[in-house]
Coordinates of C-alpha atoms and ligand atoms in Angstrom, one line a residue:
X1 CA -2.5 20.8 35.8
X2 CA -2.4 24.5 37.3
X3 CA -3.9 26.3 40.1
X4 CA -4.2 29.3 37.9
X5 CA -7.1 31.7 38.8
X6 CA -8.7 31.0 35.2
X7 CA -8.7 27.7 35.3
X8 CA -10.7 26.1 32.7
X9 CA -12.4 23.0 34.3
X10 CA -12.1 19.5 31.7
X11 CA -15.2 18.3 30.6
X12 CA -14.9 14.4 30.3
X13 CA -17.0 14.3 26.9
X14 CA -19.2 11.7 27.4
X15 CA -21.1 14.2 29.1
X16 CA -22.0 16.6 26.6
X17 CA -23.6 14.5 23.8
X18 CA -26.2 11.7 24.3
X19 CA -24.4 8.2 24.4
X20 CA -25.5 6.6 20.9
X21 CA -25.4 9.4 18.8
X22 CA -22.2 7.1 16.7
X23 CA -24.6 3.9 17.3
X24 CA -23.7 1.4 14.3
X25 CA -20.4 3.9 12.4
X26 CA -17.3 2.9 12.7
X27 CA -14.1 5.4 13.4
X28 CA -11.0 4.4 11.6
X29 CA -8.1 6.0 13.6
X30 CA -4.3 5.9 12.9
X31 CA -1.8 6.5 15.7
X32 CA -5.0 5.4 17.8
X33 CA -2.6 2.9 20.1
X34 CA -1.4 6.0 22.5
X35 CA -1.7 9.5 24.0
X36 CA -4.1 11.8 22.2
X37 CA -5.5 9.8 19.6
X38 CA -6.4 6.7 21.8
X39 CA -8.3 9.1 23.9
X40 CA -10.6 10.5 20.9
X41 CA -10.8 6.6 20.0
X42 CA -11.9 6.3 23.2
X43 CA -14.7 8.7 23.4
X44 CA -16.1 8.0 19.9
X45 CA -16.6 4.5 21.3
X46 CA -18.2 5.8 24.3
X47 CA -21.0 7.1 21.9
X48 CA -21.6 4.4 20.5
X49 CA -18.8 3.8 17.5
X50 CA -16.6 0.5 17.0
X51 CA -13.6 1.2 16.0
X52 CA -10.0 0.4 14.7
X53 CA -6.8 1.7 15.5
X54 CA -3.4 1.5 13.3
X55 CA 0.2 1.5 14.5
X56 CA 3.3 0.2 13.8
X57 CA 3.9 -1.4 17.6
X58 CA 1.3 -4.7 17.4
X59 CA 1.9 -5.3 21.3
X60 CA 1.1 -1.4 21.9
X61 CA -1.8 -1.6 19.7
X62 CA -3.4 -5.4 21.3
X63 CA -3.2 -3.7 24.6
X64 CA -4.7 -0.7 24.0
X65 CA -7.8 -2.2 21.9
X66 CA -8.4 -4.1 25.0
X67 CA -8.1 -1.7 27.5
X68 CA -10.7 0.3 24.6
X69 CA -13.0 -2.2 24.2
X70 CA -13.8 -3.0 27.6
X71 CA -14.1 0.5 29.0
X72 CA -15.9 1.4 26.5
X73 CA -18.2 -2.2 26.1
X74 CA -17.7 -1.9 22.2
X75 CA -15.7 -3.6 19.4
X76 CA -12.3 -2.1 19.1
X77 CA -9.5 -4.2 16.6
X78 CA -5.9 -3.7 16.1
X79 CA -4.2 -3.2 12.7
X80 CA -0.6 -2.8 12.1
X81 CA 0.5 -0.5 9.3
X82 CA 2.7 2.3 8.7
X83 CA 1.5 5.2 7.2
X84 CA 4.4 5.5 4.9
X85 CA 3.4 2.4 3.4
X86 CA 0.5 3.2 0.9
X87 CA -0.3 -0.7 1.0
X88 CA -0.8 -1.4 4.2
X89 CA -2.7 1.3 5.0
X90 CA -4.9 -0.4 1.7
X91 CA -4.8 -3.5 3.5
X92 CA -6.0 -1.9 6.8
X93 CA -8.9 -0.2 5.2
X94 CA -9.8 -3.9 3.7
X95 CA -9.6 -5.6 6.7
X96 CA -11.8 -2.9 8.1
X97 CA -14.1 -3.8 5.4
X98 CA -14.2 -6.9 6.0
X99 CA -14.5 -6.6 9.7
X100 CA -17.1 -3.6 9.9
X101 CA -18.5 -3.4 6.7
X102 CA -18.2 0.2 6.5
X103 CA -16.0 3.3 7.3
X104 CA -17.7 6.4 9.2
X105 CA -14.9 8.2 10.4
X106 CA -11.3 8.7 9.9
X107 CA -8.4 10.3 12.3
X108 CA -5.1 10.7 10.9
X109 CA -3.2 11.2 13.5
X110 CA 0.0 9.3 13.5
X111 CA 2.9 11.4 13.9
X112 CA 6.5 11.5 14.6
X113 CA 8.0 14.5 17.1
X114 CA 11.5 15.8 18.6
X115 CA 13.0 19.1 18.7
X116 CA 16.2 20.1 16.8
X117 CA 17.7 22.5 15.4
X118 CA 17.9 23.1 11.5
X119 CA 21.7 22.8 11.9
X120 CA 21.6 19.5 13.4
X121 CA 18.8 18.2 11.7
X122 CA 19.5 15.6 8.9
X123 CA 17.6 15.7 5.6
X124 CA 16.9 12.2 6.1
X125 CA 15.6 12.9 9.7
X126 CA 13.4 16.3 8.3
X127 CA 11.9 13.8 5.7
X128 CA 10.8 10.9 7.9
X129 CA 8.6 13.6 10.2
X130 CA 7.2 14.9 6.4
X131 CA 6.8 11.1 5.6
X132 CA 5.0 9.7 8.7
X133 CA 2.8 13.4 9.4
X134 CA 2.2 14.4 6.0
X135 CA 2.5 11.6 3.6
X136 CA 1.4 9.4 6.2
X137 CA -2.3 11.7 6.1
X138 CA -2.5 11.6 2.1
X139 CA -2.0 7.7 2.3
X140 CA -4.5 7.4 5.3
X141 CA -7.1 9.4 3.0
X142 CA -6.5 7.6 -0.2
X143 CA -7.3 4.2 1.3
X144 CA -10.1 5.2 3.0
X145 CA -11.8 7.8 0.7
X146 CA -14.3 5.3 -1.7
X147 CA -15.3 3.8 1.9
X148 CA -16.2 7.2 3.6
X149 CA -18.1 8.5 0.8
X150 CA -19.9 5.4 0.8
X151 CA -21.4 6.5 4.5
X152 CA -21.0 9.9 3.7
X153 CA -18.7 10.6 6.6
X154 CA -16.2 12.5 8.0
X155 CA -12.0 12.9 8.4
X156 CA -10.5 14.7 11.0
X157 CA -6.6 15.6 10.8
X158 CA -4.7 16.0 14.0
X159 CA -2.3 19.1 13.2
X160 CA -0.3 21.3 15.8
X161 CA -0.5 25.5 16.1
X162 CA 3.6 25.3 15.7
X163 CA 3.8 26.3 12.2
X164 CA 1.4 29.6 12.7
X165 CA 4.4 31.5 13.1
X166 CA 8.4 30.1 13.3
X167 CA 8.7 27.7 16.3
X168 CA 12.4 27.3 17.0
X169 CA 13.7 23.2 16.6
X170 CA 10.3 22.4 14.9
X171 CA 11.2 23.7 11.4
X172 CA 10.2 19.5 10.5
X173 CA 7.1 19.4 12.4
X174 CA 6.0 23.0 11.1
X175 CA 6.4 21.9 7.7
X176 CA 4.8 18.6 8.2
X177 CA 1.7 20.1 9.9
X178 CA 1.1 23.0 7.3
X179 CA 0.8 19.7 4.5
X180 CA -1.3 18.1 7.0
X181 CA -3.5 21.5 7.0
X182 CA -3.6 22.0 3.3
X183 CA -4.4 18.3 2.1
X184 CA -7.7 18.6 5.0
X185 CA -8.7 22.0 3.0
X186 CA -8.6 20.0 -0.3
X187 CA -9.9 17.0 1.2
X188 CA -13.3 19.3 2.3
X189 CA -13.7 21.0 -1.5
X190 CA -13.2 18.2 -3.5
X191 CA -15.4 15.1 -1.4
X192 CA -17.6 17.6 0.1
X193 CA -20.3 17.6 -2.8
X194 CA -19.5 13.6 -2.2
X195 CA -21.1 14.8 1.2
X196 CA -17.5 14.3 3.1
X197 CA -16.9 16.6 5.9
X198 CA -13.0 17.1 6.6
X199 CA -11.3 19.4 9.3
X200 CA -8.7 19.5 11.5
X201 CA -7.9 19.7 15.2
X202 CA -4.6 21.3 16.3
X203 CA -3.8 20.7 20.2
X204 CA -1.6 22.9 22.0
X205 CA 1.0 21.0 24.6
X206 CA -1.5 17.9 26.1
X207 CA -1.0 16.8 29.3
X208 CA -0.2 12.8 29.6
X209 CA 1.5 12.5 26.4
X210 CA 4.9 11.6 25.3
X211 CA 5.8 15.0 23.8
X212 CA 4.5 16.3 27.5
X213 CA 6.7 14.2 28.8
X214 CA 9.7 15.5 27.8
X215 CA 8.6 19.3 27.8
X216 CA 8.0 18.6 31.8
X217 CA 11.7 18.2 32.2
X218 CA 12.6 21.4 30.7
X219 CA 13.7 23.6 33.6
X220 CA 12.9 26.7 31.0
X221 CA 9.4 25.7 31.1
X222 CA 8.9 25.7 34.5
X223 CA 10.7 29.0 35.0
X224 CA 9.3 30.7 32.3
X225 CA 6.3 29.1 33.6
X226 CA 2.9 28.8 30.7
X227 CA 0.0 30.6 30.4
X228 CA -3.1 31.0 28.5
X229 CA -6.7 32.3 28.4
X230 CA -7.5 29.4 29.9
X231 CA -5.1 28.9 32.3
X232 CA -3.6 25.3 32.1
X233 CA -1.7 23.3 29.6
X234 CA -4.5 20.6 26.7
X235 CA -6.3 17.9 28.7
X236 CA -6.6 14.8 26.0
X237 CA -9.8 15.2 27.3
X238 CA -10.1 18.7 25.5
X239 CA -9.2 17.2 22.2
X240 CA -11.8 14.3 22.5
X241 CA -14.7 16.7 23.0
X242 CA -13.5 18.4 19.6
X243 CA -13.5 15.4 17.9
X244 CA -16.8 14.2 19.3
X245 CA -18.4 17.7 18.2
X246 CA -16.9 17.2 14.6
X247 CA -17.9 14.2 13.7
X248 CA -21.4 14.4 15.2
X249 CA -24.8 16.0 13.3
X250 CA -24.1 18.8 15.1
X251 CA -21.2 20.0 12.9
X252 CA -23.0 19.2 9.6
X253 CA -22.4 22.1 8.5
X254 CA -18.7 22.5 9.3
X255 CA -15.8 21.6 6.9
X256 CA -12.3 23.1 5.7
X257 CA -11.6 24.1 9.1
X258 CA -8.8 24.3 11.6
X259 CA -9.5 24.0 15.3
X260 CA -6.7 24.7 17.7
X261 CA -7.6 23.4 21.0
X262 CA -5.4 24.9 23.4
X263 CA -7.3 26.8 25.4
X264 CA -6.2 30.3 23.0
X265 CA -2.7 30.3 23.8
X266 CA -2.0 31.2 20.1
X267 CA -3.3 34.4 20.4
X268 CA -0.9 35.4 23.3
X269 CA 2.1 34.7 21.1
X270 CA 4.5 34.1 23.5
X271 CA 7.3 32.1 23.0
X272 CA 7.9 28.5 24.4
X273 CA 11.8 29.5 24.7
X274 CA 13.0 32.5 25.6
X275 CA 13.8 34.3 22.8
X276 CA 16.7 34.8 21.1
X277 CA 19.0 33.8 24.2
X278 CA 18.1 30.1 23.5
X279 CA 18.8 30.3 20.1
X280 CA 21.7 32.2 20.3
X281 CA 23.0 29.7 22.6
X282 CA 20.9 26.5 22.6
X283 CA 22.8 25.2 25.5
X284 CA 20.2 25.4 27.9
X285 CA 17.8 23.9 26.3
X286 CA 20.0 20.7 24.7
X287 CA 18.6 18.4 26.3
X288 CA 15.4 18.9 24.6
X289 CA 17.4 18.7 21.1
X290 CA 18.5 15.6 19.2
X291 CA 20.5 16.9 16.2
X292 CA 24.1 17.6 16.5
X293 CA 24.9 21.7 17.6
Ligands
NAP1 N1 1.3 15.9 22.6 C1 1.1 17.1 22.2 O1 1.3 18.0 23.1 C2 0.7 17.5 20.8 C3 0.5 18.9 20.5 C4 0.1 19.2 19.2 C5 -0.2 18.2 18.3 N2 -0.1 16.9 18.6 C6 -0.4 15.9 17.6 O2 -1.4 15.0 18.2 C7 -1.2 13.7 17.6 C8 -1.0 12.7 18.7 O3 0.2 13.0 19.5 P1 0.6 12.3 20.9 O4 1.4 13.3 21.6 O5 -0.6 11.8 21.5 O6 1.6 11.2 20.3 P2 1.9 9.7 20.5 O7 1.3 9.1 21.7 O8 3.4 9.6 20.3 O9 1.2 9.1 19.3 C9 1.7 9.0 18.0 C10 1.1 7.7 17.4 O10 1.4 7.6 16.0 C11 1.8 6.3 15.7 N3 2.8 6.3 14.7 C12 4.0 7.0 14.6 N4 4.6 6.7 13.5 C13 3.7 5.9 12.7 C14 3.8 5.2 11.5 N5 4.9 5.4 10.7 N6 2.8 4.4 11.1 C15 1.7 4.2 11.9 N7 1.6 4.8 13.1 C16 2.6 5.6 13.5 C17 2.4 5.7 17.0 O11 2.3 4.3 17.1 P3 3.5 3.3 16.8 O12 4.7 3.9 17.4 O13 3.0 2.0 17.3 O14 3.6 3.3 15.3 C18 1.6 6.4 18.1 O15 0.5 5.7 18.5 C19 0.0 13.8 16.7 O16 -0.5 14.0 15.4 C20 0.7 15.0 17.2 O17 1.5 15.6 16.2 C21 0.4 16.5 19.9

């Protein structure tokens, strides 16, 4: 976190909203077993919610609906799916059936990330990011759409701001995202006379997260050093309180929306590489790549 002057202070969000304003729903959440998602699992259960999370990793996923369940003293439950997988994402939403009884709220927010450039990005590699981000939300909303219309309840898609305008070695992720974008948009006119809310949450980079991870060894990051309006990088936190907000009464009247949360970096348009030496010659930045220069 930075020392910046305009320093936006992280408000833990179980102190905004009274704690059982989710009593009795239940929050459906893929890619819920880590980073981002796991922490607006996290405070959806704080307010009350029970909730299941959906992975591919089982021993990720156990862990983490433990560790969810007893910070948060309710039900959490593990499901293994991929999101490619139409069926057992079906299956999941079953289980959840059985489990629960009912479906309140949905995240889709499993995802697949690395940079690369277009020339050494496969077509095979391009289409597993489109399969597991974009395909991966249309699945997620297929087997769960008769249940949430049911409660009359809510999706929220977890997107990026990359694909606002043409971020370098994320032509995959950019594509992925504006599918994500567009299937919440037709998500909220077609279920929302069903009473179905659906919008989606773009984070800027989020601190304690994988893709964090490897940004914080880029050595043209900390030179070029970030900035924002708000002076530091996503809190998880930050993205939680969106969620919260969403899903509660108090955004009844919100739908076919898109959030970014980080802190209004878009509107500065800078540029996360310098631009066009590391494109020119990506050599500085290769460890950040995977494809083949
Ligand atoms: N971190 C950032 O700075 C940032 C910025 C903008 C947007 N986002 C978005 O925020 C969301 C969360 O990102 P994160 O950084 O917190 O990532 P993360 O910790 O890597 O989470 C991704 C999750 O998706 C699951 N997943 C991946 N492929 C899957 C598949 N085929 N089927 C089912 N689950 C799958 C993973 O679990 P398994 O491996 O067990 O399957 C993992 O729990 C993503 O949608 C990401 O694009 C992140």
């Amino acid at each position: 976190m930075t020392s910046s002057p305009y320093f936006a202070p992280v408000n833990n969000s179980i102190s905004t909203f009274k704690d059982n304003i989710f009593e009795g729903k239940v929050l459906f959440c893929t890619g819920g077993g880590s980073g981002i998602c796991k922490g607006m699992t996290e405070s959806i259960m704080r307010h009350g919610a029970n909730a299941v999370i959906i992975g591919r990793k089982l021993d990720r996923l156990t862990e983490a609906s433990s560790e969810l369940s007893e910070r948060t003293g309710r039900t959490c439950i593990p499901i293994q799916a991929d999101v490619r997988q139409p069926q057992t994402l079906q299956a999941a939403a079953e289980r959840t059936m059985e489990y629960f009884g009912r479906i309140d709220f949905v995240i889709c927010g499993a995802a697949g990330n690395f940079m690369s450039p277009i020339s050494g990005l496969s077509a095979n590699a391009f289409k597993t990011v489109i399969e597991i981000d974009t395909l991966g939300t249309y699945n997620t909303v297929k087997a769960t759409i008769p249940h949430v219309r049911a409660t009359k309840g809510a999706y929220v898609h977890v997107s990026a701001t990359l694909h606002y305008r043409g971020a370098p070695y994320q032509v995959h992720v950019s594509a992925a995202k504006a599918g994500v974008d567009a299937i919440s948009n037709v998500v909220a006119v077609e279920e929302g006379p069903h009473g179905v809310r659906s919008n989606v949450l773009a984070p800027g980079f989020t601190s304690g997260t994988e893709g964090m991870r490897v940004m914080s060894g880029n050595k043209i990051n900390k030179a070029e050093g970030f900035s924002n309006p708000l002076g530091r990088f996503t809190e998880i936190h930050d993205v939680a309180n969106a969620a919260v907000f969403l899903f509660s009464p108090a955004a009844c009247y919100i739908t076919g929306q898109v959030i970014p949360v980080d802190g209004g970096a878009e509107h500065l348009r800078g540029n996360f590489f310098p631009y066009p030496s590391s494109v020119i010659d990506p050599s500085n930045v290769r460890k950040l790549l995977k494809g083949k220069m």
